[in-house]
C-alpha atoms as a PDB file:
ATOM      1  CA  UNK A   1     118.351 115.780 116.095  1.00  0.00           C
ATOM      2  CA  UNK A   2     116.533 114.403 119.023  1.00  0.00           C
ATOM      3  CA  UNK A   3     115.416 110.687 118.639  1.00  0.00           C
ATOM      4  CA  UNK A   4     113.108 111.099 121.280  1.00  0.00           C
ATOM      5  CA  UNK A   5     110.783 113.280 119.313  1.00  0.00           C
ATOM      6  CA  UNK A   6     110.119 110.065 117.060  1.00  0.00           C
ATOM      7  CA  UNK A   7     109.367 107.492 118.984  1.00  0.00           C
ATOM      8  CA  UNK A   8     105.876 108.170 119.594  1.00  0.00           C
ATOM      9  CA  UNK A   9     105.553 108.585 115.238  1.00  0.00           C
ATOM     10  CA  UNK A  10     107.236 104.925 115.581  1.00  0.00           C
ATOM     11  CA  UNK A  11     105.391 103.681 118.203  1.00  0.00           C
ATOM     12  CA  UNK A  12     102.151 104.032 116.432  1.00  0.00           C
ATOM     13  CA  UNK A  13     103.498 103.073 113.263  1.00  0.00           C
ATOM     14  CA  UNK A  14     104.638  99.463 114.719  1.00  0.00           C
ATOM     15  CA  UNK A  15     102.441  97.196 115.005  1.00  0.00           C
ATOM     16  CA  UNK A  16     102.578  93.039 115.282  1.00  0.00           C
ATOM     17  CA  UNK A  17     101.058  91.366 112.337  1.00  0.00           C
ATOM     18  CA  UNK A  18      97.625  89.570 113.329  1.00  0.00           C
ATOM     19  CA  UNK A  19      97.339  86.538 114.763  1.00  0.00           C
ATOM     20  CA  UNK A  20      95.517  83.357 115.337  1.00  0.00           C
ATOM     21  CA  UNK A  21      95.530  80.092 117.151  1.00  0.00           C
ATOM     22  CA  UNK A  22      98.854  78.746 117.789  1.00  0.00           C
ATOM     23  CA  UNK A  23     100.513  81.673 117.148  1.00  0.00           C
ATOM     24  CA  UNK A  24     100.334  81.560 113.646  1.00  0.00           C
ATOM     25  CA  UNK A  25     100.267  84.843 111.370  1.00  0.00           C
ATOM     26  CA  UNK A  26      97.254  85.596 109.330  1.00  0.00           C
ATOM     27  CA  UNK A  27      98.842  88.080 106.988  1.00  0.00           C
ATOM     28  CA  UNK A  28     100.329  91.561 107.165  1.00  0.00           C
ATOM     29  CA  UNK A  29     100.257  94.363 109.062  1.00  0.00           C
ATOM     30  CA  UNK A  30      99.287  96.732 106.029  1.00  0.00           C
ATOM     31  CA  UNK A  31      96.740  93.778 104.668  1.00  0.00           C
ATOM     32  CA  UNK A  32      94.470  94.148 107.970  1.00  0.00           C
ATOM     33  CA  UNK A  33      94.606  97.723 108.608  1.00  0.00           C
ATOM     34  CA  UNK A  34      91.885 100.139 108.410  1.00  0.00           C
ATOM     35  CA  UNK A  35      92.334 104.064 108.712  1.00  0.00           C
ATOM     36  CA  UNK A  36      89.578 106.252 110.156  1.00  0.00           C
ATOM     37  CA  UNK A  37      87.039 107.316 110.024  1.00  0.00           C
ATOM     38  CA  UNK A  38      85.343 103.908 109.744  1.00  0.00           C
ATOM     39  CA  UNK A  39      83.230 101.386 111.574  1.00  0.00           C
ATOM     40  CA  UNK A  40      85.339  97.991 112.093  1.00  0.00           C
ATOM     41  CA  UNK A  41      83.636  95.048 112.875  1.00  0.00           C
ATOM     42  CA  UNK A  42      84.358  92.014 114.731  1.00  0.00           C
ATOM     43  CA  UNK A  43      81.842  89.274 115.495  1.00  0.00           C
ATOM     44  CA  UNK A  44      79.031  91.266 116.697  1.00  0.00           C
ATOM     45  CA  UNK A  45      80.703  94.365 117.527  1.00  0.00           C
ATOM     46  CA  UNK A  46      81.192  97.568 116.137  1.00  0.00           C
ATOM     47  CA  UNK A  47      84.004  99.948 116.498  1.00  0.00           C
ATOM     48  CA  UNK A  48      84.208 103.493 115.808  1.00  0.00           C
ATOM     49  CA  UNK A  49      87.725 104.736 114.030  1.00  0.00           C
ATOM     50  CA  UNK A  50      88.157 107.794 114.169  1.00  0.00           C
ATOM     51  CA  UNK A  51      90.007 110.550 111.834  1.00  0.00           C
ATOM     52  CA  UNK A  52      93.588 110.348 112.671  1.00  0.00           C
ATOM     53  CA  UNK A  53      92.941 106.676 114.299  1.00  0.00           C
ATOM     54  CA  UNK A  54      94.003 103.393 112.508  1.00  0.00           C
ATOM     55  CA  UNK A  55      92.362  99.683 113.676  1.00  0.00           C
ATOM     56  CA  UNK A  56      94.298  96.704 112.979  1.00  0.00           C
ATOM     57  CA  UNK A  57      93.100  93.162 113.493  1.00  0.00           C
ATOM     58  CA  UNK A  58      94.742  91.397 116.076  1.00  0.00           C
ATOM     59  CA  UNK A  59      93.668  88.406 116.657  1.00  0.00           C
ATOM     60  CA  UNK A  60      91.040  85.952 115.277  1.00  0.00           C
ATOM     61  CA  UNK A  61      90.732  82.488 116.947  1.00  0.00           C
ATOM     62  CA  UNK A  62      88.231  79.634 118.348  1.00  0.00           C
ATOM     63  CA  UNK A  63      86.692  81.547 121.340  1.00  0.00           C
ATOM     64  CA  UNK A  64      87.313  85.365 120.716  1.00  0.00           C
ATOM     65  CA  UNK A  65      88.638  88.292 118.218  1.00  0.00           C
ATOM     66  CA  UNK A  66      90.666  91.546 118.173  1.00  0.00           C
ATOM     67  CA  UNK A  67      91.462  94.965 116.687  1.00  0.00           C
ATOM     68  CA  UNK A  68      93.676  97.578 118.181  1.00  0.00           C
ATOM     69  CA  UNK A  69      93.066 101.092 117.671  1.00  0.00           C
ATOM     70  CA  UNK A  70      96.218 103.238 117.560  1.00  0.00           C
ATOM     71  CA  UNK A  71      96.075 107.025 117.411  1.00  0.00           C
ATOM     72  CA  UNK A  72      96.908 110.376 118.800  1.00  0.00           C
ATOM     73  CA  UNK A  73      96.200 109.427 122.318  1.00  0.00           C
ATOM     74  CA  UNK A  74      98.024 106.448 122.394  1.00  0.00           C
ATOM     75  CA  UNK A  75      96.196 102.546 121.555  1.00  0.00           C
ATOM     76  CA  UNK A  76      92.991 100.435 122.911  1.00  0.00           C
ATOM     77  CA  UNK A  77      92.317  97.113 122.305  1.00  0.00           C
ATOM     78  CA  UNK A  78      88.839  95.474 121.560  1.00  0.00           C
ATOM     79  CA  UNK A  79      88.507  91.945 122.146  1.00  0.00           C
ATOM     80  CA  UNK A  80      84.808  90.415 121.668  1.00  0.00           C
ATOM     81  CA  UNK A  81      84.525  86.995 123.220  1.00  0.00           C
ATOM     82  CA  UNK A  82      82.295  84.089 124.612  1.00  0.00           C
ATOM     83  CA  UNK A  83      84.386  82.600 126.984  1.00  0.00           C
ATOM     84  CA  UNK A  84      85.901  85.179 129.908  1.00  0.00           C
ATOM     85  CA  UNK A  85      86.990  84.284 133.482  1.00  0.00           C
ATOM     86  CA  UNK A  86      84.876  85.850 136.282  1.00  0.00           C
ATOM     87  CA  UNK A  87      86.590  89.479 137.702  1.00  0.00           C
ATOM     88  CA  UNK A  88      87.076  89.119 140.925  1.00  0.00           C
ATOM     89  CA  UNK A  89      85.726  92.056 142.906  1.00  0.00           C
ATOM     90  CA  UNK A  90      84.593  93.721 139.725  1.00  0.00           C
ATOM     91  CA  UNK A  91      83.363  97.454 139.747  1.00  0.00           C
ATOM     92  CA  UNK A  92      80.452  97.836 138.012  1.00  0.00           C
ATOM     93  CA  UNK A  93      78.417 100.671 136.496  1.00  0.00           C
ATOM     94  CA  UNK A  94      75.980 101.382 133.763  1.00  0.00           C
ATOM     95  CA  UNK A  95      76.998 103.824 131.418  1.00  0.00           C
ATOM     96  CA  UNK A  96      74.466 106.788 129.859  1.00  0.00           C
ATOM     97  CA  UNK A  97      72.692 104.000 126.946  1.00  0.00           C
ATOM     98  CA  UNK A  98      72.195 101.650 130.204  1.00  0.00           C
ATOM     99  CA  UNK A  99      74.805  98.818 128.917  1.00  0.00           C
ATOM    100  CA  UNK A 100      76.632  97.400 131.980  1.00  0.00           C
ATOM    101  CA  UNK A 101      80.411  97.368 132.716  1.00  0.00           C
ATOM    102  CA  UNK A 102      82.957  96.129 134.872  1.00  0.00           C
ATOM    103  CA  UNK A 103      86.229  98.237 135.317  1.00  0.00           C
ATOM    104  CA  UNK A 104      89.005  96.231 136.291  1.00  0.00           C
ATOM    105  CA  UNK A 105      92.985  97.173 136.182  1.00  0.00           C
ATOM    106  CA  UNK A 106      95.313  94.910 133.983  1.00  0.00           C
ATOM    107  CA  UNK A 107      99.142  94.653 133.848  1.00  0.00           C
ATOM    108  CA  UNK A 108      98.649  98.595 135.134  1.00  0.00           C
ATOM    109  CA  UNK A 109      96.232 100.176 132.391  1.00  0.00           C
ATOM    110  CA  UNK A 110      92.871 100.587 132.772  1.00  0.00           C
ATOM    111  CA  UNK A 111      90.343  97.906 131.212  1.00  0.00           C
ATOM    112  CA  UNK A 112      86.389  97.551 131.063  1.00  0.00           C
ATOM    113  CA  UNK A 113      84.338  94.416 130.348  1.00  0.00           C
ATOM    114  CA  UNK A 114      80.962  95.201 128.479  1.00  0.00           C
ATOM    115  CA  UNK A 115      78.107  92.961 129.393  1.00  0.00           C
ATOM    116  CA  UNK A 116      75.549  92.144 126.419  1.00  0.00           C
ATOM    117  CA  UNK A 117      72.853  90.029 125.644  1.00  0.00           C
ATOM    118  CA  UNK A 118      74.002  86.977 123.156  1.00  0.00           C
ATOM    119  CA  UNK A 119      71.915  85.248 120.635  1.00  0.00           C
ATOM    120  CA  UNK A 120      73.015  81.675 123.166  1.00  0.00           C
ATOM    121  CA  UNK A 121      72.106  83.776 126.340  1.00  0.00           C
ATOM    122  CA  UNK A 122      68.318  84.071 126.535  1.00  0.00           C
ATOM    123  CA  UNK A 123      68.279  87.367 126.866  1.00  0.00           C
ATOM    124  CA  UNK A 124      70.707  87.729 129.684  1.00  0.00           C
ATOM    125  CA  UNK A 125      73.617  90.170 129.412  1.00  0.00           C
ATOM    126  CA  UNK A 126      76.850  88.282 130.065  1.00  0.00           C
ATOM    127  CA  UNK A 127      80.750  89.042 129.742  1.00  0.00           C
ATOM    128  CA  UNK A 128      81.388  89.322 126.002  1.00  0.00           C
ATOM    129  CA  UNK A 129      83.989  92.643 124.976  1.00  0.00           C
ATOM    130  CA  UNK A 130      86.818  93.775 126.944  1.00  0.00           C
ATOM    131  CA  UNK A 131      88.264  96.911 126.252  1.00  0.00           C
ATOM    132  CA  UNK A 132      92.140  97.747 127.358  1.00  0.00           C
ATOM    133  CA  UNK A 133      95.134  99.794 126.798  1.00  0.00           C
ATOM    134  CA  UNK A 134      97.007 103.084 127.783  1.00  0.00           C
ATOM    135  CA  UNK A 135      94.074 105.056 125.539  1.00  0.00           C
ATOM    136  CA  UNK A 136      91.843 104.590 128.458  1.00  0.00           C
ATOM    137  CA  UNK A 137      93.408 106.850 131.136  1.00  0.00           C
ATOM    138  CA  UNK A 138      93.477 110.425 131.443  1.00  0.00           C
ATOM    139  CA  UNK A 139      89.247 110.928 131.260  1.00  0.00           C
ATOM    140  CA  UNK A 140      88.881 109.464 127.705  1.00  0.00           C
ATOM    141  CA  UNK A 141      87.498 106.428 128.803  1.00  0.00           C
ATOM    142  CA  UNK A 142      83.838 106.932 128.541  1.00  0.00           C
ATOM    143  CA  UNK A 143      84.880 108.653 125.006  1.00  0.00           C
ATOM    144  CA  UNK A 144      86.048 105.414 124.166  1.00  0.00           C
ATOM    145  CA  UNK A 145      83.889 103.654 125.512  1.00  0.00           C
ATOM    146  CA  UNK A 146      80.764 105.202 123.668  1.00  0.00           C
ATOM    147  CA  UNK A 147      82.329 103.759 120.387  1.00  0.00           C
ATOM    148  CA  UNK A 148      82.420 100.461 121.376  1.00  0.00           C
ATOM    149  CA  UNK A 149      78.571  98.705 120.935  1.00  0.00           C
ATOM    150  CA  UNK A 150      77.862  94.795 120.436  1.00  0.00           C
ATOM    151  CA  UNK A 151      74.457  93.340 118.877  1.00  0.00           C
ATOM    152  CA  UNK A 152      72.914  89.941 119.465  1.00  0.00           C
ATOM    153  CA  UNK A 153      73.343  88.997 115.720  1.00  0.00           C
ATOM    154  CA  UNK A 154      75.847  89.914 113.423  1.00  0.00           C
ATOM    155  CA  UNK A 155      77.337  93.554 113.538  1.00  0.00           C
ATOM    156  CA  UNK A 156      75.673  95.986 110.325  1.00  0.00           C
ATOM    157  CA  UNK A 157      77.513  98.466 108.188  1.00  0.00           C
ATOM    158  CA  UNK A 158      80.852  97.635 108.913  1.00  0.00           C
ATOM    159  CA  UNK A 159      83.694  99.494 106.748  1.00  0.00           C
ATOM    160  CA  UNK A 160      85.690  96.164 107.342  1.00  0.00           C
ATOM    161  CA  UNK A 161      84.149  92.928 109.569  1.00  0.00           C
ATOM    162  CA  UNK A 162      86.125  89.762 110.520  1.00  0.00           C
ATOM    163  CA  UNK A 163      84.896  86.611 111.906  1.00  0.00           C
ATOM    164  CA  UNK A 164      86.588  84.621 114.349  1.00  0.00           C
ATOM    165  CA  UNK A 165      85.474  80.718 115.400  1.00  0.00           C
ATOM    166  CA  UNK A 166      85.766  77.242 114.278  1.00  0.00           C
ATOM    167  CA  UNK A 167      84.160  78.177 111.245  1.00  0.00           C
ATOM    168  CA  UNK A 168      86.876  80.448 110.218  1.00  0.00           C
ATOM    169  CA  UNK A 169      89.656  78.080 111.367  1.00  0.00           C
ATOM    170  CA  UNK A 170      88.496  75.287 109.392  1.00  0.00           C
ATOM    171  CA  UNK A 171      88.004  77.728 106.361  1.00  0.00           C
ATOM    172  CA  UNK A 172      84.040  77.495 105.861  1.00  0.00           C
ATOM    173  CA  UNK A 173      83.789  81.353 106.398  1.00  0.00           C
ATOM    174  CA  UNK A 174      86.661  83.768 105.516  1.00  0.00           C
ATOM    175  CA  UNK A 175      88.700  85.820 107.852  1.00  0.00           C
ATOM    176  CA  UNK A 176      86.472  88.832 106.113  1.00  0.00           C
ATOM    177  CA  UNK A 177      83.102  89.491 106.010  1.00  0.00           C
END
């Protein structure tokens, strides 16, 4: 038998536990994940899971939060956030809905940062999701893309939300919504 016909079944099947500040682990792989289809929630955005797709939380500390999204096509990563560097040179575009994007390249994959209006910004769209990871390429990008949408306030009907902030840290809110 050929290994090599498994290892994209284990590829998708491993995946790290979730993490927060300091590298600590905030429970189990299997605890945090979330088959599609489903909307999964972080901060104030909103991911679409699809059928054959599986999100699992990432990440949750002070300044931003994560879920990966692992399926057929290989895995994305959304990571909503108040605190990103400038891009330098960034290429941007508005997509169909009129939301504004940069696309960037990182560590070789394609990656996007969505623009959107805060309830801190006054109105004005600034840096707050990027969206990475091998699941971009190949023309599924805008696909993706579409899926991904952030609110000023907090994100509705979420299958499964998570908070991330001081709030969390400290234990005044929980890790779920």
């Amino acid at each position: 038998m050929n290994l090599l016909h498994l290892l994209p079944l284990l590829l998708l099947q491993a995946a790290d536990p979730p993490r927060t500040v300091n590298d600590g682990v905030l429970g189990t792989t299997e605890e945090f994940a979330t088959k599609g289809p489903a909307r999964v929630c972080v901060g104030n955005t909103m991911v679409e899971v699809l059928p054959g797709e599986t999100a699992y939380l990432d990440y949750l500390g002070i300044h931003w939060g994560a879920v990966r999204i692992v399926g057929p096509h290989g895995k994305f990563v959304v990571k909503e956030g108040d605190s990103w560097a400038p891009l330098k040179r960034p290429d941007l575009f508005q997509d169909e809905s009129g939301r504004t994007f940069a696309r960037t390249r990182r560590d070789g994959e394609p990656a996007y940062l969505l623009f959107a209006a805060t309830e801190f910004s006054d109105g004005e769209e600034v840096p707050r999701v990027w969206i990475s990871g091998e699941a971009l390429k190949k023309g599924r990008a805008s696909s993706i893309l579409e899926r991904v949408r952030t609110r000023q306030k907090e994100a509705t009907g979420c299958d499964r939300a998570f908070n991330y902030g001081w709030d969390m840290l400290f234990g005044e809110e929980s890790i779920e919504k």
